[in-house]
mmCIF file of C-alpha atoms in Angstrom:
data_model
loop_
_atom_site.group_PDB
_atom_site.id
_atom_site.type_symbol
_atom_site.label_atom_id
_atom_site.label_comp_id
_atom_site.label_asym_id
_atom_site.label_seq_id
_atom_site.Cartn_x
_atom_site.Cartn_y
_atom_site.Cartn_z
ATOM 1 C CA UNK O 1 190.264 174.943 110.098
ATOM 2 C CA UNK O 2 189.605 177.823 107.699
ATOM 3 C CA UNK O 3 186.767 175.880 106.005
ATOM 4 C CA UNK O 4 184.919 175.082 109.219
ATOM 5 C CA UNK O 5 181.382 176.406 109.564
ATOM 6 C CA UNK O 6 180.895 177.743 113.068
ATOM 7 C CA UNK O 7 177.238 178.044 114.010
ATOM 8 C CA UNK O 8 177.201 180.047 117.230
ATOM 9 C CA UNK O 9 173.412 180.151 116.809
ATOM 10 C CA UNK O 10 173.357 176.516 117.977
ATOM 11 C CA UNK O 11 174.559 177.634 121.413
ATOM 12 C CA UNK O 12 171.302 179.522 122.107
ATOM 13 C CA UNK O 13 169.241 178.250 125.035
ATOM 14 C CA UNK O 14 165.511 177.684 124.839
ATOM 15 C CA UNK O 15 162.941 180.340 125.669
ATOM 16 C CA UNK O 16 161.844 178.240 128.654
ATOM 17 C CA UNK O 17 165.337 178.368 130.175
ATOM 18 C CA UNK O 18 165.772 180.520 133.248
ATOM 19 C CA UNK O 19 167.110 183.994 132.412
ATOM 20 C CA UNK O 20 170.728 184.739 133.159
ATOM 21 C CA UNK O 21 170.764 186.059 136.770
ATOM 22 C CA UNK O 22 172.940 189.025 135.816
ATOM 23 C CA UNK O 23 170.188 190.431 133.593
ATOM 24 C CA UNK O 24 168.134 191.140 136.724
ATOM 25 C CA UNK O 25 171.116 192.834 138.392
ATOM 26 C CA UNK O 26 171.710 195.070 135.404
ATOM 27 C CA UNK O 27 168.045 196.069 135.183
ATOM 28 C CA UNK O 28 168.102 196.975 138.872
ATOM 29 C CA UNK O 29 171.255 199.011 138.291
ATOM 30 C CA UNK O 30 169.597 200.901 135.441
ATOM 31 C CA UNK O 31 166.562 201.603 137.596
ATOM 32 C CA UNK O 32 168.693 202.903 140.458
ATOM 33 C CA UNK O 33 171.349 204.830 138.574
ATOM 34 C CA UNK O 34 170.782 205.307 134.870
ATOM 35 C CA UNK O 35 167.312 206.843 135.068
ATOM 36 C CA UNK O 36 168.102 208.738 138.300
ATOM 37 C CA UNK O 37 164.832 207.684 139.871
ATOM 38 C CA UNK O 38 162.778 208.018 136.680
ATOM 39 C CA UNK O 39 160.738 205.229 135.144
ATOM 40 C CA UNK O 40 162.995 203.322 132.752
ATOM 41 C CA UNK O 41 160.093 201.653 130.968
ATOM 42 C CA UNK O 42 160.368 204.231 128.159
ATOM 43 C CA UNK O 43 163.958 203.141 127.401
ATOM 44 C CA UNK O 44 164.546 201.838 123.885
ATOM 45 C CA UNK O 45 166.431 198.593 124.488
ATOM 46 C CA UNK O 46 167.982 195.900 122.284
ATOM 47 C CA UNK O 47 168.605 192.254 123.112
ATOM 48 C CA UNK O 48 171.706 191.663 120.984
ATOM 49 C CA UNK O 49 171.999 187.947 120.302
ATOM 50 C CA UNK O 50 168.427 187.219 121.375
ATOM 51 C CA UNK O 51 168.745 183.541 120.438
ATOM 52 C CA UNK O 52 165.460 181.746 121.178
ATOM 53 C CA UNK O 53 164.101 184.708 123.196
ATOM 54 C CA UNK O 54 165.336 183.380 126.533
ATOM 55 C CA UNK O 55 165.301 186.915 128.005
ATOM 56 C CA UNK O 56 162.116 188.158 126.344
ATOM 57 C CA UNK O 57 159.858 187.912 129.397
ATOM 58 C CA UNK O 58 162.228 189.594 131.839
ATOM 59 C CA UNK O 59 162.986 192.436 129.413
ATOM 60 C CA UNK O 60 159.403 193.112 128.410
ATOM 61 C CA UNK O 61 158.388 193.488 132.067
ATOM 62 C CA UNK O 62 160.791 196.429 132.386
ATOM 63 C CA UNK O 63 160.862 198.026 128.923
ATOM 64 C CA UNK O 64 158.096 198.900 126.468
ATOM 65 C CA UNK O 65 160.198 199.236 123.316
ATOM 66 C CA UNK O 66 162.370 196.213 122.526
ATOM 67 C CA UNK O 67 164.551 195.347 119.560
ATOM 68 C CA UNK O 68 165.645 191.736 119.095
ATOM 69 C CA UNK O 69 168.856 191.134 117.170
ATOM 70 C CA UNK O 70 170.384 187.923 115.845
ATOM 71 C CA UNK O 71 171.899 186.437 112.713
ATOM 72 C CA UNK O 72 170.041 185.985 109.436
ATOM 73 C CA UNK O 73 170.020 182.211 110.006
ATOM 74 C CA UNK O 74 168.619 182.522 113.519
ATOM 75 C CA UNK O 75 165.820 184.897 112.518
ATOM 76 C CA UNK O 76 164.633 182.781 109.590
ATOM 77 C CA UNK O 77 165.000 179.155 110.665
ATOM 78 C CA UNK O 78 162.212 177.322 112.499
ATOM 79 C CA UNK O 79 162.510 177.081 116.293
ATOM 80 C CA UNK O 80 160.423 175.484 118.978
ATOM 81 C CA UNK O 81 159.397 178.488 121.072
ATOM 82 C CA UNK O 82 157.205 177.326 123.910
ATOM 83 C CA UNK O 83 154.633 175.040 122.297
ATOM 84 C CA UNK O 84 155.027 176.627 118.850
ATOM 85 C CA UNK O 85 157.264 175.721 115.958
ATOM 86 C CA UNK O 86 157.866 178.996 114.174
ATOM 87 C CA UNK O 87 160.473 181.464 113.004
ATOM 88 C CA UNK O 88 161.514 184.419 115.129
ATOM 89 C CA UNK O 89 160.209 186.684 112.378
ATOM 90 C CA UNK O 90 156.693 185.231 112.584
ATOM 91 C CA UNK O 91 156.742 184.937 116.365
ATOM 92 C CA UNK O 92 157.588 188.617 116.891
ATOM 93 C CA UNK O 93 155.051 189.674 114.268
ATOM 94 C CA UNK O 94 152.315 187.728 116.088
ATOM 95 C CA UNK O 95 153.328 189.199 119.440
ATOM 96 C CA UNK O 96 152.936 192.694 118.081
ATOM 97 C CA UNK O 97 149.470 192.241 116.678
ATOM 98 C CA UNK O 98 148.426 195.789 115.809
ATOM 99 C CA UNK O 99 151.150 197.389 117.924
ATOM 100 C CA UNK O 100 154.750 198.162 117.077
ATOM 101 C CA UNK O 101 156.276 197.428 120.456
ATOM 102 C CA UNK O 102 158.738 194.748 119.361
ATOM 103 C CA UNK O 103 161.056 194.726 116.360
ATOM 104 C CA UNK O 104 163.308 192.007 115.038
ATOM 105 C CA UNK O 105 166.427 192.801 113.017
ATOM 106 C CA UNK O 106 169.103 190.498 111.717
ATOM 107 C CA UNK O 107 172.729 191.368 112.400
ATOM 108 C CA UNK O 108 173.265 192.750 108.882
ATOM 109 C CA UNK O 109 170.339 195.154 109.272
ATOM 110 C CA UNK O 110 171.427 196.134 112.776
ATOM 111 C CA UNK O 111 174.902 196.965 111.516
ATOM 112 C CA UNK O 112 173.409 199.460 109.045
ATOM 113 C CA UNK O 113 170.969 201.208 111.367
ATOM 114 C CA UNK O 114 171.228 203.994 113.922
ATOM 115 C CA UNK O 115 168.450 203.302 116.412
ATOM 116 C CA UNK O 116 169.556 205.775 119.101
ATOM 117 C CA UNK O 117 169.038 203.158 121.811
ATOM 118 C CA UNK O 118 169.160 203.789 125.551
ATOM 119 C CA UNK O 119 170.633 200.372 126.323
ATOM 120 C CA UNK O 120 171.841 197.211 124.627
ATOM 121 C CA UNK O 121 171.963 193.894 126.488
ATOM 122 C CA UNK O 122 174.588 191.527 125.082
ATOM 123 C CA UNK O 123 174.012 188.357 127.108
ATOM 124 C CA UNK O 124 175.752 185.023 126.563
ATOM 125 C CA UNK O 125 177.132 186.110 123.183
ATOM 126 C CA UNK O 126 180.801 187.098 123.408
ATOM 127 C CA UNK O 127 181.813 183.696 124.785
ATOM 128 C CA UNK O 128 180.363 181.746 121.852
ATOM 129 C CA UNK O 129 181.659 183.805 118.911
ATOM 130 C CA UNK O 130 185.241 184.087 117.593
ATOM 131 C CA UNK O 131 187.215 187.312 118.023
ATOM 132 C CA UNK O 132 186.349 188.740 114.596
ATOM 133 C CA UNK O 133 182.628 188.354 115.252
ATOM 134 C CA UNK O 134 182.998 189.864 118.743
ATOM 135 C CA UNK O 135 184.421 192.968 117.122
ATOM 136 C CA UNK O 136 181.445 193.212 114.746
ATOM 137 C CA UNK O 137 178.984 192.685 117.607
ATOM 138 C CA UNK O 138 180.509 195.520 119.639
ATOM 139 C CA UNK O 139 180.808 197.873 116.668
ATOM 140 C CA UNK O 140 177.137 197.346 115.812
ATOM 141 C CA UNK O 141 176.087 198.101 119.376
ATOM 142 C CA UNK O 142 178.225 201.246 119.435
ATOM 143 C CA UNK O 143 176.638 202.601 116.255
ATOM 144 C CA UNK O 144 173.105 202.010 117.560
ATOM 145 C CA UNK O 145 173.507 203.398 121.083
ATOM 146 C CA UNK O 146 172.857 207.061 121.714
ATOM 147 C CA UNK O 147 175.518 209.165 123.420
ATOM 148 C CA UNK O 148 175.419 208.204 127.085
ATOM 149 C CA UNK O 149 173.630 204.938 126.295
ATOM 150 C CA UNK O 150 174.452 201.773 128.228
ATOM 151 C CA UNK O 151 176.107 198.633 126.882
ATOM 152 C CA UNK O 152 175.422 195.728 129.249
ATOM 153 C CA UNK O 153 177.892 192.902 128.688
ATOM 154 C CA UNK O 154 177.139 189.581 130.376
ATOM 155 C CA UNK O 155 179.495 186.692 129.661
ATOM 156 C CA UNK O 156 179.127 183.305 131.398
ATOM 157 C CA UNK O 157 182.458 181.772 132.381
ATOM 158 C CA UNK O 158 184.103 178.928 134.296
ATOM 159 C CA UNK O 159 181.428 176.377 133.378
ATOM 160 C CA UNK O 160 183.225 173.135 134.176
ATOM 161 C CA UNK O 161 180.877 171.076 132.013
ATOM 162 C CA UNK O 162 182.401 172.972 129.074
ATOM 163 C CA UNK O 163 185.942 173.703 130.261
ATOM 164 C CA UNK O 164 186.495 170.009 131.034
ATOM 165 C CA UNK O 165 186.138 169.356 127.295
ATOM 166 C CA UNK O 166 188.541 172.108 126.269
ATOM 167 C CA UNK O 167 191.820 170.477 125.271
ATOM 168 C CA UNK O 168 194.773 171.234 123.072
ATOM 169 C CA UNK O 169 193.277 169.104 120.307
ATOM 170 C CA UNK O 170 190.151 171.284 119.889
ATOM 171 C CA UNK O 171 191.723 174.690 120.564
ATOM 172 C CA UNK O 172 190.885 177.421 118.047
ATOM 173 C CA UNK O 173 191.927 181.077 118.203
ATOM 174 C CA UNK O 174 191.371 182.136 121.844
ATOM 175 C CA UNK O 175 188.869 179.377 122.570
ATOM 176 C CA UNK O 176 187.802 175.884 121.580
ATOM 177 C CA UNK O 177 185.617 174.231 118.961
ATOM 178 C CA UNK O 178 183.033 171.502 119.473
ATOM 179 C CA UNK O 179 182.039 169.796 116.231
ATOM 180 C CA UNK O 180 179.214 167.412 115.429
ATOM 181 C CA UNK O 181 177.059 166.618 112.406
ATOM 182 C CA UNK O 182 179.175 168.800 110.134
ATOM 183 C CA UNK O 183 178.942 171.994 112.194
ATOM 184 C CA UNK O 184 180.905 173.485 115.057
ATOM 185 C CA UNK O 185 180.130 175.651 118.037
ATOM 186 C CA UNK O 186 182.747 177.830 119.712
ATOM 187 C CA UNK O 187 183.534 178.663 123.323
ATOM 188 C CA UNK O 188 186.006 181.087 124.898
ATOM 189 C CA UNK O 189 186.317 181.141 128.683
ATOM 190 C CA UNK O 190 186.670 184.705 129.986
ATOM 191 C CA UNK O 191 188.064 183.423 133.264
ATOM 192 C CA UNK O 192 190.744 185.970 134.154
ATOM 193 C CA UNK O 193 189.104 189.271 135.097
ATOM 194 C CA UNK O 194 192.035 191.543 134.262
ATOM 195 C CA UNK O 195 192.696 189.717 131.011
ATOM 196 C CA UNK O 196 189.023 189.938 130.049
ATOM 197 C CA UNK O 197 188.932 193.665 130.642
ATOM 198 C CA UNK O 198 192.072 194.113 128.576
ATOM 199 C CA UNK O 199 190.597 192.151 125.672
ATOM 200 C CA UNK O 200 187.251 193.937 125.823
ATOM 201 C CA UNK O 201 188.806 197.377 126.231
ATOM 202 C CA UNK O 202 190.729 196.809 123.016
ATOM 203 C CA UNK O 203 187.527 195.794 121.215
ATOM 204 C CA UNK O 204 185.540 198.707 122.657
ATOM 205 C CA UNK O 205 188.106 201.057 121.152
ATOM 206 C CA UNK O 206 187.720 203.901 123.629
ATOM 207 C CA UNK O 207 184.060 204.432 122.752
ATOM 208 C CA UNK O 208 182.815 203.278 126.160
ATOM 209 C CA UNK O 209 183.625 203.939 129.799
ATOM 210 C CA UNK O 210 183.010 201.262 132.412
ATOM 211 C CA UNK O 211 180.506 202.501 135.002
ATOM 212 C CA UNK O 212 179.740 199.332 136.943
ATOM 213 C CA UNK O 213 181.271 195.889 137.472
ATOM 214 C CA UNK O 214 178.734 193.335 138.693
ATOM 215 C CA UNK O 215 180.921 190.324 137.892
ATOM 216 C CA UNK O 216 180.956 187.156 139.960
ATOM 217 C CA UNK O 217 182.954 183.943 139.574
ATOM 218 C CA UNK O 218 180.516 182.390 137.103
ATOM 219 C CA UNK O 219 179.740 185.555 135.138
ATOM 220 C CA UNK O 220 181.545 188.550 133.764
ATOM 221 C CA UNK O 221 179.008 191.388 134.036
ATOM 222 C CA UNK O 222 180.016 194.900 133.003
ATOM 223 C CA UNK O 223 177.913 197.988 132.417
ATOM 224 C CA UNK O 224 179.596 200.310 129.949
ATOM 225 C CA UNK O 225 178.463 203.792 128.930
ATOM 226 C CA UNK O 226 178.961 205.274 125.491
ATOM 227 C CA UNK O 227 181.142 208.316 125.757
ATOM 228 C CA UNK O 228 179.574 211.688 125.019
#
């Protein structure tokens, strides 16, 4: 098991996929509460674990300054994005043209920066990475959020098409592995609300306070605020 290569990047959905419904709820929450009636379009926002830019369109309609974060592999390998076959690096560069509205960073770069962000969306990430990587994801977000900034955690759960394939034989850490063609993907089902909060609270390490719980049966959706 220790020699397995887990490619959580392979769990990313296509850009054409519908956005996660909780992203809309969180944006509405930020509009109503975080900005206290002000225009939130000036917020500096990161899509942590941007994958194949599934949430690009919905985020760009609300925010002018966007940072897209993913692994070195995900940013450099060729994807089919819409009708194009291109890397995320080239795709974002072409979107910008002569502007500097969008920036792409790999996870190593993000870990070393201090972007003073207003909000970080972490959507469909924590369920597909092992516990050690979850810790790194959260620590990177914490270091890049400004004091009082919002960490928006959205974790799909209870997907029976996946849980039906989770057995004792493919269990790994607190989740399960699915292997094919020499690589594995990972899935952890955050099904129990209280248990999820306990696990996340430990990872958040007291740096965040929960300000809103928008969770439903199929999604854990928490808005956390970085303590001042």
